[in-house]
Coordinates of C-alpha atoms and ligand atoms in Angstrom, one line a residue:
X3 CA -44.5 -76.0 130.4
X4 CA -40.8 -77.0 130.3
X5 CA -38.2 -75.4 128.4
X6 CA -35.9 -77.0 125.6
X7 CA -32.6 -76.0 124.0
X8 CA -30.1 -77.5 121.7
X9 CA -26.9 -76.4 120.2
X10 CA -24.8 -78.0 117.2
X11 CA -21.4 -76.1 116.8
X12 CA -18.0 -76.3 115.4
X13 CA -17.0 -75.0 119.0
X14 CA -17.3 -76.2 122.6
X15 CA -21.2 -75.6 123.5
X16 CA -21.4 -76.2 127.0
X17 CA -21.7 -72.3 128.2
X18 CA -24.0 -71.7 125.5
X19 CA -26.3 -74.4 126.5
X20 CA -26.1 -73.8 130.0
X21 CA -26.9 -69.9 129.4
X22 CA -30.0 -70.9 127.2
X23 CA -31.3 -73.1 129.7
X24 CA -31.0 -70.7 132.3
X25 CA -32.8 -68.2 130.1
X26 CA -35.6 -70.7 129.9
X27 CA -36.1 -71.7 133.6
X28 CA -38.9 -69.5 133.5
X29 CA -40.8 -72.1 131.7
X30 CA -40.3 -74.9 134.3
X31 CA -37.8 -75.3 137.1
X32 CA -38.8 -78.6 139.2
X33 CA -35.8 -80.6 137.3
X34 CA -33.2 -80.0 134.8
X35 CA -31.0 -82.0 132.4
X36 CA -28.6 -81.9 129.8
X37 CA -26.9 -84.4 127.3
X38 CA -23.9 -84.1 125.4
X39 CA -22.3 -86.5 122.6
X40 CA -19.0 -87.7 123.1
X41 CA -17.1 -90.4 120.8
X42 CA -20.6 -91.7 120.0
X43 CA -21.7 -91.8 123.5
X44 CA -24.0 -89.9 125.6
X45 CA -22.8 -88.0 128.8
X46 CA -26.0 -87.1 130.6
X47 CA -26.4 -85.1 133.9
X48 CA -29.7 -84.4 135.5
X49 CA -31.2 -84.0 138.8
X50 CA -34.2 -82.6 140.8
X51 CA -34.5 -78.8 141.7
X52 CA -33.7 -75.3 139.6
X53 CA -30.8 -75.2 137.6
X54 CA -28.3 -73.4 139.9
X55 CA -29.1 -76.1 142.7
X56 CA -28.6 -79.1 140.3
X57 CA -25.5 -77.6 138.7
X58 CA -23.9 -77.0 142.2
X59 CA -24.3 -80.8 142.7
X60 CA -23.3 -82.1 139.1
X61 CA -21.4 -79.3 137.6
X62 CA -23.2 -79.2 134.2
X63 CA -20.2 -77.2 132.5
X64 CA -18.0 -80.2 133.1
X65 CA -19.8 -81.7 130.0
X66 CA -18.2 -81.1 126.9
X67 CA -18.8 -81.2 123.2
X68 CA -20.1 -79.9 120.3
X69 CA -23.6 -81.1 120.1
X70 CA -26.1 -81.2 123.3
X71 CA -29.7 -80.7 124.2
X72 CA -30.9 -79.6 127.6
X73 CA -34.2 -79.6 129.5
X74 CA -36.0 -77.7 132.3
X75 CA -39.0 -79.5 133.6
X76 CA -42.6 -78.4 134.8
X77 CA -43.9 -81.9 135.6
X78 CA -47.1 -83.1 134.0
X79 CA -46.8 -87.0 133.7
X80 CA -44.7 -88.8 136.5
X81 CA -43.5 -87.1 140.0
X82 CA -40.7 -84.8 140.3
X83 CA -37.6 -87.1 140.4
X84 CA -34.4 -87.7 138.9
X85 CA -35.7 -90.6 137.0
X86 CA -38.5 -88.5 135.7
X87 CA -36.0 -85.7 134.6
X88 CA -35.4 -85.0 131.0
X89 CA -33.3 -86.2 128.8
X90 CA -34.7 -89.6 128.4
X91 CA -33.1 -92.5 126.5
X92 CA -34.0 -95.7 124.6
X93 CA -33.1 -99.2 125.9
X94 CA -29.6 -99.1 124.2
X95 CA -28.8 -95.4 125.6
X96 CA -28.3 -94.7 121.7
X97 CA -31.4 -92.0 121.5
X98 CA -31.8 -89.0 123.7
X99 CA -35.2 -86.9 123.7
X100 CA -35.9 -83.4 125.5
X101 CA -39.5 -82.8 125.4
X102 CA -42.3 -80.0 125.9
X103 CA -45.7 -81.0 125.7
X104 CA -48.2 -84.0 126.1
X105 CA -48.3 -87.3 124.5
X106 CA -51.8 -88.4 124.7
X107 CA -51.6 -91.9 123.2
X108 CA -48.3 -92.6 125.4
X109 CA -50.1 -95.1 127.5
X110 CA -51.2 -97.3 124.6
X111 CA -47.7 -96.8 122.7
X112 CA -46.1 -97.9 125.9
X113 CA -48.1 -101.0 126.5
X114 CA -47.2 -101.9 122.9
X115 CA -43.6 -101.2 123.2
X116 CA -43.5 -103.2 126.5
X117 CA -45.0 -106.1 124.8
X118 CA -42.3 -105.9 122.1
X119 CA -39.8 -106.2 125.0
X120 CA -38.8 -102.4 125.5
X121 CA -37.6 -101.8 129.1
X122 CA -39.0 -98.3 130.7
X123 CA -37.6 -96.6 133.9
X124 CA -39.7 -93.5 134.1
X125 CA -43.3 -92.7 134.4
X126 CA -42.8 -90.0 131.7
X127 CA -44.7 -89.8 128.5
X128 CA -41.4 -88.4 126.9
X129 CA -39.6 -91.9 127.3
X130 CA -41.9 -93.4 125.0
X131 CA -40.6 -91.1 121.9
X132 CA -37.0 -92.5 122.4
X133 CA -38.3 -96.3 122.6
X134 CA -40.5 -95.6 119.7
X135 CA -37.9 -94.2 117.4
X136 CA -35.7 -97.0 118.6
X137 CA -38.4 -99.7 117.5
X138 CA -38.5 -97.5 114.0
X139 CA -34.6 -97.9 113.6
X140 CA -34.6 -101.4 113.2
X141 CA -35.8 -101.1 109.7
X142 CA -35.1 -97.2 108.7
X143 CA -32.5 -94.5 108.5
X144 CA -32.5 -92.2 111.4
X145 CA -34.6 -89.6 109.6
X146 CA -37.3 -91.9 108.4
X147 CA -37.4 -93.7 111.7
X148 CA -38.3 -90.0 113.5
X149 CA -40.7 -89.5 110.8
X150 CA -42.5 -92.8 111.2
X151 CA -42.4 -92.5 115.2
X152 CA -43.7 -89.0 115.0
X153 CA -46.6 -90.2 112.8
X154 CA -47.7 -92.4 115.5
X155 CA -47.9 -90.1 118.2
X156 CA -50.8 -88.1 119.1
X157 CA -50.7 -84.7 121.2
X158 CA -48.3 -81.8 121.5
X159 CA -44.4 -81.8 121.4
X160 CA -41.4 -79.6 120.7
X161 CA -38.4 -82.1 120.8
X162 CA -34.9 -81.9 120.6
X163 CA -33.3 -85.4 119.9
X164 CA -29.8 -86.7 119.8
X165 CA -28.5 -90.0 118.0
X166 CA -25.4 -91.3 119.7
X167 CA -24.4 -92.9 116.2
X168 CA -24.9 -89.4 114.2
X169 CA -23.0 -87.2 116.6
X170 CA -22.9 -84.2 114.0
X171 CA -26.6 -83.7 114.0
X172 CA -29.4 -82.4 116.2
X173 CA -32.7 -83.2 115.2
X174 CA -36.1 -81.0 116.3
X175 CA -39.8 -81.3 115.9
X176 CA -42.9 -79.5 116.9
X177 CA -46.5 -80.1 117.1
X178 CA -48.4 -77.8 119.2
X179 CA -45.6 -76.7 121.4
X180 CA -43.4 -73.7 120.6
X181 CA -39.9 -74.4 119.0
X182 CA -37.7 -72.0 117.3
X183 CA -34.6 -72.7 115.3
X184 CA -31.8 -69.8 115.7
X185 CA -29.1 -69.7 112.9
X186 CA -25.8 -68.8 113.6
X187 CA -22.2 -68.8 112.2
X188 CA -20.9 -72.3 112.0
X189 CA -23.5 -73.2 114.8
X190 CA -27.3 -73.7 114.9
X191 CA -29.9 -73.8 117.9
X192 CA -33.0 -74.9 118.8
X193 CA -35.1 -73.5 121.7
X194 CA -38.5 -72.9 123.1
X195 CA -38.2 -69.2 122.7
X196 CA -36.4 -66.6 121.0
X197 CA -35.1 -64.7 124.1
X198 CA -33.1 -67.6 125.3
X199 CA -30.7 -67.6 122.4
X200 CA -30.7 -64.1 121.7
X201 CA -27.1 -63.4 122.8
X202 CA -26.1 -65.7 120.0
X203 CA -28.1 -65.2 117.1
X204 CA -31.2 -63.2 116.0
X205 CA -31.8 -65.3 112.7
X206 CA -34.8 -67.2 113.5
X207 CA -37.0 -69.9 111.7
X208 CA -40.1 -70.5 113.0
X209 CA -40.9 -74.1 112.9
X210 CA -44.6 -75.2 112.0
X211 CA -46.8 -77.9 113.5
X212 CA -45.8 -81.5 112.2
X213 CA -42.3 -80.4 110.8
X214 CA -39.0 -82.0 111.7
X215 CA -35.5 -80.3 111.5
X216 CA -32.2 -81.9 111.2
X217 CA -29.6 -79.2 112.1
X218 CA -25.8 -79.7 111.5
X219 CA -23.3 -76.9 112.3
X220 CA -23.6 -75.0 109.0
X221 CA -27.1 -76.6 107.8
X222 CA -30.9 -76.5 108.7
X223 CA -32.9 -79.1 106.8
X224 CA -36.7 -79.1 107.4
X225 CA -39.3 -81.5 106.3
X226 CA -42.9 -82.4 107.3
X227 CA -44.1 -85.7 108.5
X228 CA -44.7 -86.9 104.9
X229 CA -41.1 -86.1 104.1
X230 CA -41.6 -82.9 101.8
X231 CA -39.0 -80.7 102.4
X232 CA -39.7 -77.1 103.2
X233 CA -38.2 -74.0 102.2
X234 CA -38.2 -71.8 105.3
X235 CA -37.5 -67.9 105.6
X236 CA -35.0 -66.8 107.9
X237 CA -36.6 -63.8 110.1
X238 CA -34.1 -61.1 111.8
X239 CA -35.5 -60.4 115.2
X240 CA -35.1 -56.8 116.5
X241 CA -35.3 -57.6 120.4
X242 CA -31.8 -56.8 121.9
X243 CA -30.2 -59.5 124.3
X244 CA -29.9 -56.9 126.9
X245 CA -33.5 -56.6 127.0
X246 CA -33.7 -60.1 128.2
X247 CA -31.2 -59.6 131.2
X248 CA -32.1 -58.2 134.6
X249 CA -30.2 -54.7 134.0
X250 CA -29.5 -54.4 137.7
X251 CA -32.8 -55.3 139.2
X252 CA -33.1 -57.8 141.8
X253 CA -35.9 -59.6 139.8
X254 CA -37.3 -59.9 136.2
X255 CA -40.9 -59.0 137.6
X256 CA -39.4 -55.7 139.2
X257 CA -37.6 -54.5 136.2
X258 CA -40.5 -55.4 134.0
X259 CA -42.8 -53.4 136.1
X260 CA -40.4 -50.6 135.9
X261 CA -40.1 -50.6 132.1
X262 CA -44.0 -50.0 131.8
X263 CA -43.3 -46.3 130.9
X264 CA -41.3 -47.7 128.0
X265 CA -43.4 -50.4 126.7
X266 CA -46.3 -48.2 126.4
X267 CA -44.3 -45.5 124.7
X268 CA -43.0 -48.5 122.3
X269 CA -46.4 -49.8 121.8
X270 CA -47.9 -46.3 121.0
X271 CA -45.1 -45.3 118.6
X272 CA -46.1 -44.4 115.0
X273 CA -49.6 -45.6 115.7
X274 CA -51.0 -42.3 116.3
X275 CA -50.8 -40.2 113.4
X276 CA -52.8 -36.7 114.3
X277 CA -55.9 -37.8 115.3
X278 CA -55.7 -41.4 113.2
X279 CA -54.8 -44.7 114.7
X280 CA -52.8 -46.7 112.0
X281 CA -51.8 -50.3 112.7
X282 CA -49.1 -51.9 110.7
X283 CA -49.8 -54.1 107.5
X284 CA -50.2 -57.2 109.8
X285 CA -53.5 -55.8 111.2
X286 CA -54.9 -56.7 108.0
X287 CA -58.6 -56.3 108.6
X288 CA -60.2 -54.0 106.1
X289 CA -62.2 -50.9 107.1
X290 CA -65.5 -52.1 105.6
X291 CA -65.2 -55.4 107.7
X292 CA -64.9 -52.9 110.6
X293 CA -67.6 -50.8 110.2
X294 CA -70.0 -53.7 109.8
X295 CA -69.0 -55.8 113.1
X296 CA -72.1 -56.5 115.1
X297 CA -70.2 -58.1 117.9
X298 CA -66.8 -58.9 119.2
X299 CA -65.5 -62.3 120.9
X300 CA -62.6 -62.1 122.9
X301 CA -61.1 -65.2 124.3
X302 CA -57.5 -65.3 126.6
X303 CA -56.4 -66.7 129.7
X304 CA -55.2 -65.5 133.0
X305 CA -53.9 -61.9 133.0
X306 CA -54.6 -61.9 129.5
X307 CA -58.3 -62.7 130.3
X308 CA -58.0 -59.6 132.6
X309 CA -56.9 -57.2 129.7
X310 CA -59.8 -58.9 127.9
X311 CA -62.4 -57.7 130.4
X312 CA -60.9 -54.2 130.5
X313 CA -61.1 -54.2 126.5
X314 CA -64.8 -55.2 126.7
X315 CA -65.5 -52.2 128.9
X316 CA -63.7 -49.9 126.4
X317 CA -65.1 -51.3 123.2
X318 CA -68.9 -51.4 124.6
X319 CA -68.5 -47.9 126.2
X320 CA -66.9 -46.0 123.4
X321 CA -67.1 -48.0 120.4
X322 CA -70.4 -49.2 121.3
X323 CA -69.6 -52.7 120.1
X324 CA -71.1 -55.7 122.1
X325 CA -68.5 -57.6 123.4
X326 CA -68.1 -60.9 124.9
X327 CA -65.1 -62.1 126.8
X328 CA -64.6 -66.0 127.6
X329 CA -61.7 -68.0 128.9
X330 CA -59.9 -69.7 126.0
X331 CA -60.3 -73.1 128.0
X332 CA -64.2 -72.9 127.8
X333 CA -64.7 -71.3 124.6
X334 CA -62.7 -74.2 122.7
X335 CA -65.1 -76.8 124.2
X336 CA -68.2 -75.1 123.2
X337 CA -70.5 -74.8 120.0
X338 CA -70.2 -71.1 119.9
X339 CA -72.6 -69.0 118.1
X340 CA -70.3 -66.9 115.7
X341 CA -71.1 -65.3 112.2
X342 CA -69.7 -63.2 109.3
X343 CA -70.2 -60.1 111.3
X344 CA -68.3 -61.3 114.5
X345 CA -64.8 -60.0 115.0
X346 CA -62.9 -63.0 117.1
X347 CA -60.1 -61.5 119.2
X348 CA -57.2 -63.7 120.9
X349 CA -55.0 -62.1 123.5
X350 CA -51.7 -63.6 124.5
X351 CA -48.5 -62.6 125.7
X352 CA -47.0 -65.7 124.5
X353 CA -48.9 -66.4 121.5
X354 CA -48.5 -70.3 122.6
X355 CA -50.9 -70.5 125.3
X356 CA -52.5 -74.1 124.3
X357 CA -56.0 -73.1 125.2
X358 CA -55.8 -70.1 123.3
X359 CA -54.3 -71.4 120.3
X360 CA -57.4 -74.0 120.2
X361 CA -59.8 -71.5 120.7
X362 CA -58.6 -69.6 117.9
X363 CA -58.8 -72.7 115.9
X364 CA -62.2 -73.5 116.9
X365 CA -63.3 -69.8 115.9
X366 CA -61.6 -70.4 112.5
X367 CA -63.9 -73.2 112.0
X368 CA -66.8 -70.9 111.8
X369 CA -65.1 -68.6 109.2
X370 CA -65.1 -65.4 111.4
X371 CA -62.3 -62.9 111.0
X372 CA -59.7 -63.5 113.7
X373 CA -57.2 -61.1 115.1
X374 CA -54.5 -61.6 117.8
X375 CA -53.1 -59.4 120.1
X376 CA -49.7 -60.7 121.2
X377 CA -46.1 -59.8 122.3
X378 CA -44.2 -62.2 120.4
X379 CA -43.5 -61.9 117.1
X380 CA -44.2 -65.1 114.9
X381 CA -45.6 -67.0 117.7
X382 CA -48.3 -69.4 117.0
X383 CA -51.5 -67.5 117.5
X384 CA -50.0 -64.7 115.2
X385 CA -49.5 -67.0 112.5
X386 CA -52.9 -68.8 112.7
X387 CA -55.0 -65.5 112.9
X388 CA -55.9 -63.5 109.9
X389 CA -54.5 -60.2 111.6
X390 CA -52.3 -59.3 114.3
X391 CA -51.3 -56.2 116.6
X392 CA -48.4 -56.9 118.6
X393 CA -47.8 -55.2 122.1
X394 CA -44.2 -54.1 122.0
X395 CA -43.6 -54.7 125.8
X396 CA -40.4 -56.5 124.5
X397 CA -39.4 -59.9 125.9
X398 CA -41.3 -60.8 129.5
X399 CA -39.4 -63.1 131.7
X400 CA -41.0 -62.8 135.1
X401 CA -43.7 -65.4 135.2
X402 CA -46.0 -63.1 136.4
X403 CA -47.3 -60.9 133.7
X404 CA -46.8 -57.0 134.2
X405 CA -45.8 -55.2 131.1
X406 CA -47.4 -57.4 128.7
X407 CA -50.7 -56.6 130.5
X408 CA -50.5 -52.8 130.4
X409 CA -49.3 -53.0 126.6
X410 CA -52.3 -55.3 125.9
X411 CA -54.4 -52.5 127.4
X412 CA -52.9 -49.6 125.6
X413 CA -53.6 -51.8 122.2
X414 CA -57.1 -52.5 122.9
X415 CA -57.5 -48.8 123.7
X416 CA -56.1 -47.8 120.3
X417 CA -58.1 -50.5 118.6
X418 CA -61.2 -49.1 120.3
X419 CA -60.4 -45.4 119.1
X420 CA -60.0 -47.1 115.5
X421 CA -63.5 -48.6 115.7
X422 CA -65.1 -45.7 117.4
X423 CA -63.6 -43.3 114.5
X424 CA -64.8 -45.9 111.9
X425 CA -68.3 -46.2 113.2
X426 CA -68.7 -42.6 114.3
X427 CA -69.5 -43.2 117.9
X428 CA -67.2 -40.7 119.1
X429 CA -66.9 -37.1 117.5
X430 CA -63.4 -35.8 116.2
X431 CA -63.3 -33.7 119.8
X432 CA -63.8 -36.7 121.7
X433 CA -61.1 -38.8 120.1
X434 CA -58.6 -36.1 120.3
X435 CA -59.3 -36.1 124.0
X436 CA -58.5 -39.9 123.9
X437 CA -55.5 -39.7 122.1
X438 CA -54.2 -36.7 124.4
X439 CA -55.0 -39.0 127.3
X440 CA -52.9 -42.3 126.0
X441 CA -50.1 -40.0 124.9
X442 CA -49.4 -38.6 128.3
X443 CA -49.9 -42.2 129.9
X444 CA -45.9 -43.2 129.8
X445 CA -45.0 -40.1 131.8
X446 CA -47.9 -40.8 134.3
X447 CA -46.7 -44.2 134.7
X448 CA -43.2 -42.8 135.5
X449 CA -44.9 -40.9 138.2
X450 CA -46.8 -44.1 139.5
X451 CA -43.5 -45.8 139.6
X452 CA -42.0 -43.0 141.7
X453 CA -44.5 -43.7 144.7
X454 CA -42.9 -47.2 144.8
X455 CA -41.4 -46.2 148.6
X456 CA -45.4 -45.8 149.7
X457 CA -46.1 -49.2 148.4
X458 CA -43.2 -50.7 150.0
X459 CA -44.2 -49.4 153.3
X460 CA -47.6 -51.5 152.9
X461 CA -45.7 -54.5 152.1
X462 CA -43.6 -54.2 155.3
X463 CA -46.5 -54.0 157.4
X464 CA -48.8 -56.3 155.8
X465 CA -46.5 -59.0 153.9
X466 CA -47.4 -61.6 157.0
X467 CA -51.2 -61.5 156.4
X468 CA -52.8 -64.8 155.3
X469 CA -55.6 -63.3 153.3
X470 CA -56.5 -60.1 151.2
X471 CA -59.6 -58.6 149.3
X472 CA -59.4 -56.3 146.3
X473 CA -62.5 -54.3 145.1
X474 CA -62.9 -52.3 142.0
X475 CA -65.8 -51.2 140.0
X476 CA -66.6 -50.8 136.2
X477 CA -63.2 -50.5 134.2
X478 CA -61.2 -51.3 137.5
X479 CA -63.0 -54.6 138.7
X480 CA -60.8 -56.5 136.3
X481 CA -58.0 -54.6 137.8
X482 CA -59.0 -55.9 140.9
X483 CA -59.0 -59.3 139.7
X484 CA -55.5 -58.5 138.4
X485 CA -54.1 -57.4 141.6
X486 CA -55.5 -60.3 143.7
X487 CA -53.9 -62.6 140.8
X488 CA -50.3 -61.0 141.2
X489 CA -50.5 -61.3 144.8
X490 CA -51.8 -65.0 144.7
X491 CA -49.2 -66.0 142.0
X492 CA -45.9 -64.9 143.6
X493 CA -46.7 -64.4 147.5
X494 CA -48.9 -67.4 147.9
X495 CA -51.3 -65.1 149.9
X496 CA -54.8 -66.0 149.5
X497 CA -56.6 -62.8 147.8
X498 CA -59.8 -62.5 146.0
X499 CA -61.0 -59.7 143.5
X500 CA -64.8 -58.7 143.6
X501 CA -67.1 -55.7 142.2
X502 CA -66.8 -53.5 145.2
X503 CA -70.8 -53.4 145.7
X504 CA -70.9 -57.5 145.1
X505 CA -68.8 -57.6 148.3
X506 CA -72.1 -57.1 150.3
X507 CA -73.3 -60.2 148.9
X508 CA -71.1 -62.7 151.1
X509 CA -67.4 -61.6 151.0
X510 CA -68.1 -58.6 153.7
X511 CA -68.4 -61.9 156.2
X512 CA -64.6 -62.0 155.8
X513 CA -63.7 -58.6 156.8
X514 CA -62.1 -58.0 160.3
X515 CA -59.1 -55.9 161.5
X516 CA -56.8 -58.5 160.0
X517 CA -58.2 -58.3 156.5
X518 CA -56.1 -55.8 154.1
X519 CA -58.4 -54.6 151.4
X520 CA -57.1 -52.9 148.3
X521 CA -59.8 -50.6 146.8
X522 CA -59.2 -49.2 143.5
X523 CA -61.2 -45.7 143.5
X524 CA -59.9 -43.2 140.9
X525 CA -62.0 -40.4 140.8
X526 CA -64.8 -40.6 137.8
X527 CA -68.3 -39.7 137.0
X528 CA -69.4 -43.3 137.1
X529 CA -69.0 -45.1 140.4
X530 CA -66.7 -43.1 142.6
X531 CA -69.4 -42.1 145.2
X532 CA -70.5 -45.8 145.3
X533 CA -66.9 -46.8 146.0
X534 CA -66.5 -44.5 148.7
X535 CA -69.8 -45.8 150.3
X536 CA -68.2 -49.5 149.8
X537 CA -64.7 -48.2 151.6
X538 CA -67.0 -47.0 154.6
X539 CA -68.5 -50.4 154.8
X540 CA -65.2 -52.0 155.0
X541 CA -64.0 -49.6 157.5
X542 CA -67.1 -50.0 159.7
X543 CA -65.8 -53.6 160.2
X544 CA -62.2 -52.8 160.9
X545 CA -60.7 -53.7 157.5
X546 CA -57.3 -52.4 156.6
X547 CA -58.0 -49.9 153.7
X548 CA -55.3 -49.3 151.1
X549 CA -56.6 -47.3 148.3
X550 CA -55.7 -46.3 145.1
X551 CA -57.0 -42.7 144.6
X552 CA -56.6 -39.9 142.1
X553 CA -54.0 -37.3 142.8
X554 CA -55.5 -34.5 145.1
X555 CA -58.5 -36.6 146.2
X556 CA -59.0 -35.5 149.9
X557 CA -61.9 -37.8 150.5
X558 CA -60.4 -41.1 150.4
X559 CA -57.1 -40.4 152.6
X560 CA -59.8 -39.6 155.4
X561 CA -61.2 -43.0 155.2
X562 CA -58.4 -45.1 154.3
X563 CA -55.2 -46.3 156.3
X564 CA -53.0 -45.8 153.3
X565 CA -53.6 -44.0 150.0
X566 CA -51.5 -44.5 146.9
X567 CA -52.2 -41.8 144.4
X568 CA -52.2 -42.0 140.9
X569 CA -52.4 -39.0 138.1
X570 CA -55.6 -37.9 136.8
X571 CA -56.6 -39.5 133.4
X572 CA -59.6 -40.5 131.2
X573 CA -61.8 -43.2 133.3
X574 CA -60.8 -46.0 131.0
X575 CA -56.8 -45.3 131.2
X576 CA -57.2 -45.3 134.9
X577 CA -57.1 -48.9 134.7
X578 CA -53.3 -48.8 133.2
X579 CA -52.4 -46.4 136.0
X580 CA -54.2 -48.5 139.0
X581 CA -52.8 -51.9 138.2
X582 CA -49.0 -50.6 138.6
X583 CA -49.0 -50.0 142.5
X584 CA -50.9 -53.6 142.6
X585 CA -47.9 -55.2 140.8
X586 CA -45.5 -53.4 143.2
X587 CA -47.3 -54.5 146.1
X588 CA -47.4 -58.2 145.2
X589 CA -43.6 -58.0 144.4
X590 CA -42.3 -56.6 147.6
X591 CA -44.8 -58.7 149.5
X592 CA -43.4 -61.8 147.7
X593 CA -39.6 -60.4 148.1
X594 CA -40.2 -59.7 151.7
X595 CA -41.4 -63.3 152.2
X596 CA -38.1 -64.4 150.7
X597 CA -39.8 -66.2 147.6
X598 CA -38.3 -66.7 144.2
X599 CA -40.4 -64.0 142.7
X600 CA -39.6 -64.6 139.0
X601 CA -40.3 -68.6 139.5
X602 CA -43.2 -69.2 141.6
X603 CA -44.0 -72.3 142.7
X604 CA -46.1 -74.6 140.3
X605 CA -46.3 -71.8 138.0
X606 CA -45.1 -71.6 134.2
X607 CA -44.7 -68.7 132.0
X608 CA -46.4 -70.3 128.9
X609 CA -49.0 -73.1 129.6
X610 CA -48.3 -74.9 126.4
X611 CA -50.6 -77.7 127.8
X612 CA -54.2 -77.7 128.3
Ligands
LIG719 C1 -50.5 -64.3 135.2 C2 -49.8 -64.7 134.1 C3 -50.8 -65.7 133.3 C4 -50.8 -65.7 131.8 C5 -51.8 -66.6 131.2 C6 -51.9 -66.5 129.8 O1 -49.3 -63.5 135.6 O2 -48.8 -64.7 133.5 O3 -52.0 -65.8 134.0 O4 -51.4 -64.5 131.5 O5 -51.0 -68.0 131.5 O6 -50.5 -66.4 128.9 P1 -50.5 -65.8 127.7 O7 -50.8 -64.3 128.0 O8 -49.1 -65.8 127.3 O9 -51.6 -66.5 126.6

């Protein structure tokens, strides 16, 4: 939650810091602040609101200098006030700190520091860090003071720290919150994510937990909390800076929805060879192990959890492996039953979700093999797990996840084929059909996007409704959950997803002529006829049916108010096509309501706190 950025350069940095912060705003946007060093003094500007709003009042670009830090906040400790906005400083205004994470023992540390005479002005946990370093500076050099202070802190942090008396240096540190270092020419950066500084450099160092970095314009020194120096690899990132821009779309969310044909094509690229699925070397799991797995446990949060539910359906139906799906936040506090024949999978777009990381760490304690499915190269879960399959969605900036979700489904589908082949649960002919099916998906997605005008019509008619229900069955039940989540997140309309038949056990009471009911009803051999029955039940009670149906289905349009068609595909793959109209519906409704679609209230793109 919160974004942090910092630059130390031989040149003026104000635009770079401002742009970096603007790229990070998806992480938090209730308040914003920046600090520069001028003549061994801090110049700080901050305020409540989004970057542009505060900028209009304080003009961040008037700040000048060669070293600075910036922060956009998603509040955890302390209300949304100017005082609580970052950066935070010590008593003498000589140490300035921006922070993402939660200091769990801040209250004990604060009491102790107050006893020693420190004066606090905010309710944040972050302010403690500035005072704690100040306290340690009494008897130590700057680097040691930072190290000693961080050794006393419990909890998560990504930090940018400036010292007015060391104006050529930018300090950074991380523990369980994301932070990367960008290595430029005569300038270096810190940031919460890679895309925010991609216009300036693609050379990235990943800071590990409990590491501290000291950046000057031409050097990066890294050591751990015991003072042991670290030699770190510089990674060249191949995402382009343009990929992290809106490219003419009104919002990132819309751009990312429209990018899905490309994102899926990239995710499949070179992974299908004839009728084999081949993952890159980071997959790292041996065929012998994959043949003997007796169970798969998948953990994730939010939209990634919905992808896991679709994955369960694929893995059980086609690879015949019992699969359990858990919320990472629940799994981490249980004593799970895991053995050597369990494959543990963590799914995360960002790779930095605190609960997913914690669940993965918990699983590792049991010695099980772990695999992550992730979109962000080098992120925390990819470094902790034994193997990785990357989705290749490219940077996802819109807070509501779209292309990351469909690429997760594509990866789960490929993994299912790989396992089904190895375990001989599908014959060559069936595998060939599956492969032909996924190969068609990018083009088919394009044709779904071409129906956007129909979806826009629905948005026009129903954007003022206060509630809605999403129904689906089998592989499309998680898609009903995902459609409802998308609508809630960006339009703040109450929406619930149910397995279509379960509706009779309660939710049907909600249906009247004011209730839009989105029914995902592709043609299949499993439950199609049953879903038709469910549509009749809604219709009989006056509900407004918006159906997602397979091309050329003539039954559904007769029973529904609106029908959005998707191309014919395999049942398991219908989930990838069916979710796209639901993403568009949520987007258009939120846009019609005039909401800031890319920055929905109360949300943050990456939930790096528990
Ligand atoms: C919903 C959404 C969230 C994330 C969840 C997990 O649109 O974006 O529900 O899916 O916070 O995030 P990752 O996948 O980064 O672990």
